[in-house]
Amino acid sequence: MFQAAGQALALPLLTVVEVVPFRPPTPVPWIDRAVLGLLPLRGRMVTLVDLRNRLGLPPRPPGGRAQVIIVETPGGLVGLVVDAVTRVGGARTEAPRAAPAALGLARPGMCRGVLEGAEGDVVLLDPDSVIRGGP
Amino acid sequence: MADGRGARLERDRLEREFFAEMEEIFDALAADLRALAAAPEKGRPCQALINPIFRGVHSLKGIAGSLGFHGLADLAHAFEDLLDRLRLGRADLTRETIGLMESSVDALFHLARDVRHGTSAARDFAELRARLHAGAAAPPSGAGADPLDSLALDPGLRSSLSQYEEGRLRERLRAGGRVYLARLRLDPQRFDEQIREVTREVGRTLEVLGVFPDPVAAAPGPAPEAVGFAILAAGEAFPGSRGGAIAGVPVEATEIGPALPAGSEEGIAPPAADGVGDLHGLSGSLRVPVERLDEVLAQVGDLSMAAMALQRSARAARDAHPGDRALRDLEQKIGALLLRLRPLQRSAVKIRLVPLGQVFNRLARLVDRTARAAGKEVDLRTLGGEVEIDKAVMDELATPLMHLLLNALDHGIELPHKRARAGKPARGRLVLSAFQRGGHALIEMSDDGGGIDLAAVRAAAEAAGRLAPGAPLSRAEAHEMIFAPGFSTARTVSRVSGRGVGLDVARRAIRRLKGSIQTRSIEGHGTTFTVTVPVSLVLVPALIVRAGGQRFAIPIGSVRENVRLEPSRLRRVDGIQVYDHPRGPLPLVRFEDLIPSPSDRPETPPGGYAVVAGPPGRPVGIVVDGFIGRQEIIIKPIGGLLEEVPGLAGAADLGDAVAVLVLDPESLVVGEPHGGPVC
């Protein structure tokens, strides 16, 4: 579970490889703004994707700390840049319930639903559509 | 003398390799014999199991003979005679025969071990040889009219069957099996791999007797560019439905043989007993799965990175305390460590290299089959099979080489009567040779056929609207034209080719490997294709440059030259900056224009140099601010999200934990400098 722009979010644990602190990546030309660039990690290249940008949230203020959630995909390693990772663990509810429209997320297609976390509702994201930028 | 010693070393190396191969053959023979011995419990020995044993003994004989081990070769020869009669159905396979075969393999193994260890050959196998000769002379059981005539076989296909295949067909029919012909429609870029998969699937329930080229019916519709092959198989039931798909390939199977009640052999029970002969190995070689090698390579790379980071720390410490002798000593020792790591990295890359002979052997089999089907006689000679390239490159080379081969067999080599008229020997000659030049391997495919017929190319080009009638067509242009997609000079589609697909597919596959292909042809005399590919795609010498505030790596093989940009020679044409190079106007590419730059990036002065690189015939000047140096890099793939980005080969870590983009100049083409991909 993690945070971006004050929004509590979550990803299914199975896809996550590890979490590392953010380092400025090497920018890559010609691609959409959400892809920040490349970072080497133990002999492999990780493609960094800015989660705020993907979700249509306002950009991170400069100087803010950030962390990267590294996910294994068929196309290689992808790192999702988030503000902070809050915890790793189970949510109280088993299956996510449908997200109410009032949440106001710009990209509803990337959400699988809402879970009940320890401190309130957490939006469960769909890793594939978040990475690809579309459902 | 240096010569004598060199020759001895060479011979030692050859011997070691041969013994490694022999060891594998013995392992396979042991397994095959176990399977054969277990088969009788199913009711009847399975004839088809003889074939791999025959091949193994045949290879053994060849190796032994070439090394001068005549005792071994003679015994293998006698054994081979018996196996030959068995597999052609001319001798009976009984329990006694199987026992004789087991004794023979045992004998061969011990003889080989004696030779390897230099112990005197005190064994005498005269009695065994006599028994083998007796067994080989046994009369065949049963005879009669040729059951093959009752099969609904296309005469062309029937004539291209080898003696062995006919023997197997007869055997199957005698056993009451059914014979099927399955027609496949394959993707031209992957047909090699697809054939293997389908053959494997079909082979689960049927005996696959042969795979033949099968011209695709020229019907309009989806996938007009498919390549056609047909599988001849016999047994009981065809796997799955007869019209449908196997392993994703559209298949249409028809039964062409008599539908007698089946009595065919089933699968073989897994062997339980121990192997033949001694358990100690013959040689000092190992077979290793490729994934394990890649792991080692990745780990060695990581080790290098860690060592370089260590070196940086040591340098920083030394700079902070310049007088400290201990720190200076530490820095030197770390430098020495790094020096040792470079050769380790190179060794790890070399492990992945495999000899081209592997793909040459497969091509040789294809030549045999295809020439027969086309009614032509061809001799294939291969040279330089020991030249090694990275396994990944080799895997991708097989399909383009096959396409070139099919092209040579169809368009190059003429029919025997035409060759006679031209004063050439009836048998066409195809030479496949390889040699190494620096970081590249050159593979030449040369035929002594009719050469590229300029008139035919012109006629086909005009007919297809690619060339205005009467317009000039140079030889070089004609040679380039034959690679165009869909272009073909064939008036009829033959069994082998003619769709205009092969050469285009071949060249694109070679380009994807960062290689190239050249054509040399003389009408009436023959054609030579020269394929150049890098030996390794992984460890590549590269030029490290600085541009737009970032570092980039450009593979040296792509670089033509470096020029210093004189401001007076710069001008703008259609929004693109062009440099007036003595050899012609050179479009320039600047990274600042392409990478979205954050507002806090320092302003860089316009670059002073350009690296000239790019696709053949369309050079591009990559503007750089300066040169950092030359380094051997390991190109890492950059993943699915970035696949669409042109001009990038991957990224590399130069040792300071920062990803440096590696350019692929061949896919860089200059277009609009602002807004959107440069494509």
JSON list of C-alpha atoms in Angstrom, two decimals, chain A residues 23 26-31 33 35 38-40 42-45 47 49 54 75-76 78 131-132, chain B residues 302 550 594-596 636-642 645-646 648 651-653 657-659 661 677-678:
[
{"chain": "A", "resi": 23, "resn": "ARG", "atom": "CA", "xyz": [17.04, 7.98, -8.02]},
{"chain": "A", "resi": 26, "resn": "THR", "atom": "CA", "xyz": [18.16, 8.42, -17.57]},
{"chain": "A", "resi": 27, "resn": "PRO", "atom": "CA", "xyz": [15.49, 10.06, -19.72]},
{"chain": "A", "resi": 28, "resn": "VAL", "atom": "CA", "xyz": [14.50, 8.31, -22.90]},
{"chain": "A", "resi": 29, "resn": "PRO", "atom": "CA", "xyz": [13.40, 10.32, -25.94]},
{"chain": "A", "resi": 30, "resn": "TRP", "atom": "CA", "xyz": [10.13, 10.18, -27.82]},
{"chain": "A", "resi": 31, "resn": "ILE", "atom": "CA", "xyz": [7.80, 8.62, -25.34]},
{"chain": "A", "resi": 33, "resn": "ARG", "atom": "CA", "xyz": [5.39, 11.94, -20.33]},
{"chain": "A", "resi": 35, "resn": "VAL", "atom": "CA", "xyz": [7.64, 7.25, -18.60]},
{"chain": "A", "resi": 38, "resn": "LEU", "atom": "CA", "xyz": [15.69, 3.99, -17.19]},
{"chain": "A", "resi": 39, "resn": "LEU", "atom": "CA", "xyz": [17.49, 2.94, -14.06]},
{"chain": "A", "resi": 40, "resn": "PRO", "atom": "CA", "xyz": [19.88, 0.01, -13.77]},
{"chain": "A", "resi": 42, "resn": "ARG", "atom": "CA", "xyz": [21.52, -5.43, -10.44]},
{"chain": "A", "resi": 43, "resn": "GLY", "atom": "CA", "xyz": [22.32, -6.00, -14.07]},
{"chain": "A", "resi": 44, "resn": "ARG", "atom": "CA", "xyz": [18.86, -5.31, -15.49]},
{"chain": "A", "resi": 45, "resn": "MET", "atom": "CA", "xyz": [17.22, -2.15, -16.74]},
{"chain": "A", "resi": 47, "resn": "THR", "atom": "CA", "xyz": [11.66, 1.40, -16.86]},
{"chain": "A", "resi": 49, "resn": "VAL", "atom": "CA", "xyz": [6.73, 5.13, -14.74]},
{"chain": "A", "resi": 54, "resn": "ARG", "atom": "CA", "xyz": [-0.53, 7.91, -15.04]},
{"chain": "A", "resi": 75, "resn": "GLY", "atom": "CA", "xyz": [8.27, -7.03, -21.05]},
{"chain": "A", "resi": 76, "resn": "GLY", "atom": "CA", "xyz": [10.83, -6.62, -18.28]},
{"chain": "A", "resi": 78, "resn": "VAL", "atom": "CA", "xyz": [8.95, -1.66, -14.48]},
{"chain": "A", "resi": 131, "resn": "ILE", "atom": "CA", "xyz": [1.91, 0.18, -16.53]},
{"chain": "A", "resi": 132, "resn": "ARG", "atom": "CA", "xyz": [0.59, 0.27, -20.03]},
{"chain": "B", "resi": 302, "resn": "ASP", "atom": "CA", "xyz": [27.37, -7.32, -11.48]},
{"chain": "B", "resi": 550, "resn": "GLN", "atom": "CA", "xyz": [23.94, 13.09, -21.22]},
{"chain": "B", "resi": 594, "resn": "LEU", "atom": "CA", "xyz": [14.31, 14.94, -29.00]},
{"chain": "B", "resi": 595, "resn": "ILE", "atom": "CA", "xyz": [14.44, 14.45, -25.27]},
{"chain": "B", "resi": 596, "resn": "PRO", "atom": "CA", "xyz": [11.92, 16.35, -23.19]},
{"chain": "B", "resi": 636, "resn": "LYS", "atom": "CA", "xyz": [20.80, -4.73, -21.79]},
{"chain": "B", "resi": 637, "resn": "PRO", "atom": "CA", "xyz": [17.29, -4.87, -23.21]},
{"chain": "B", "resi": 638, "resn": "ILE", "atom": "CA", "xyz": [15.07, -1.98, -22.19]},
{"chain": "B", "resi": 639, "resn": "GLY", "atom": "CA", "xyz": [11.72, -3.63, -21.98]},
{"chain": "B", "resi": 640, "resn": "GLY", "atom": "CA", "xyz": [8.30, -3.75, -23.52]},
{"chain": "B", "resi": 641, "resn": "LEU", "atom": "CA", "xyz": [7.18, -0.17, -22.84]},
{"chain": "B", "resi": 642, "resn": "LEU", "atom": "CA", "xyz": [10.08, 1.23, -24.84]},
{"chain": "B", "resi": 645, "resn": "VAL", "atom": "CA", "xyz": [11.24, 3.91, -29.62]},
{"chain": "B", "resi": 646, "resn": "PRO", "atom": "CA", "xyz": [13.31, 3.96, -32.80]},
{"chain": "B", "resi": 648, "resn": "LEU", "atom": "CA", "xyz": [17.67, 2.58, -29.43]},
{"chain": "B", "resi": 651, "resn": "ALA", "atom": "CA", "xyz": [20.95, 0.56, -22.38]},
{"chain": "B", "resi": 652, "resn": "ALA", "atom": "CA", "xyz": [24.22, -0.19, -20.64]},
{"chain": "B", "resi": 653, "resn": "ASP", "atom": "CA", "xyz": [25.71, 0.41, -17.24]},
{"chain": "B", "resi": 657, "resn": "ALA", "atom": "CA", "xyz": [25.05, 2.76, -11.79]},
{"chain": "B", "resi": 658, "resn": "VAL", "atom": "CA", "xyz": [23.59, 5.08, -14.40]},
{"chain": "B", "resi": 659, "resn": "ALA", "atom": "CA", "xyz": [21.79, 3.77, -17.47]},
{"chain": "B", "resi": 661, "resn": "LEU", "atom": "CA", "xyz": [21.35, 4.75, -23.75]},
{"chain": "B", "resi": 677, "resn": "PRO", "atom": "CA", "xyz": [8.77, 10.51, -32.91]},
{"chain": "B", "resi": 678, "resn": "VAL", "atom": "CA", "xyz": [11.53, 10.96, -35.43]}
]
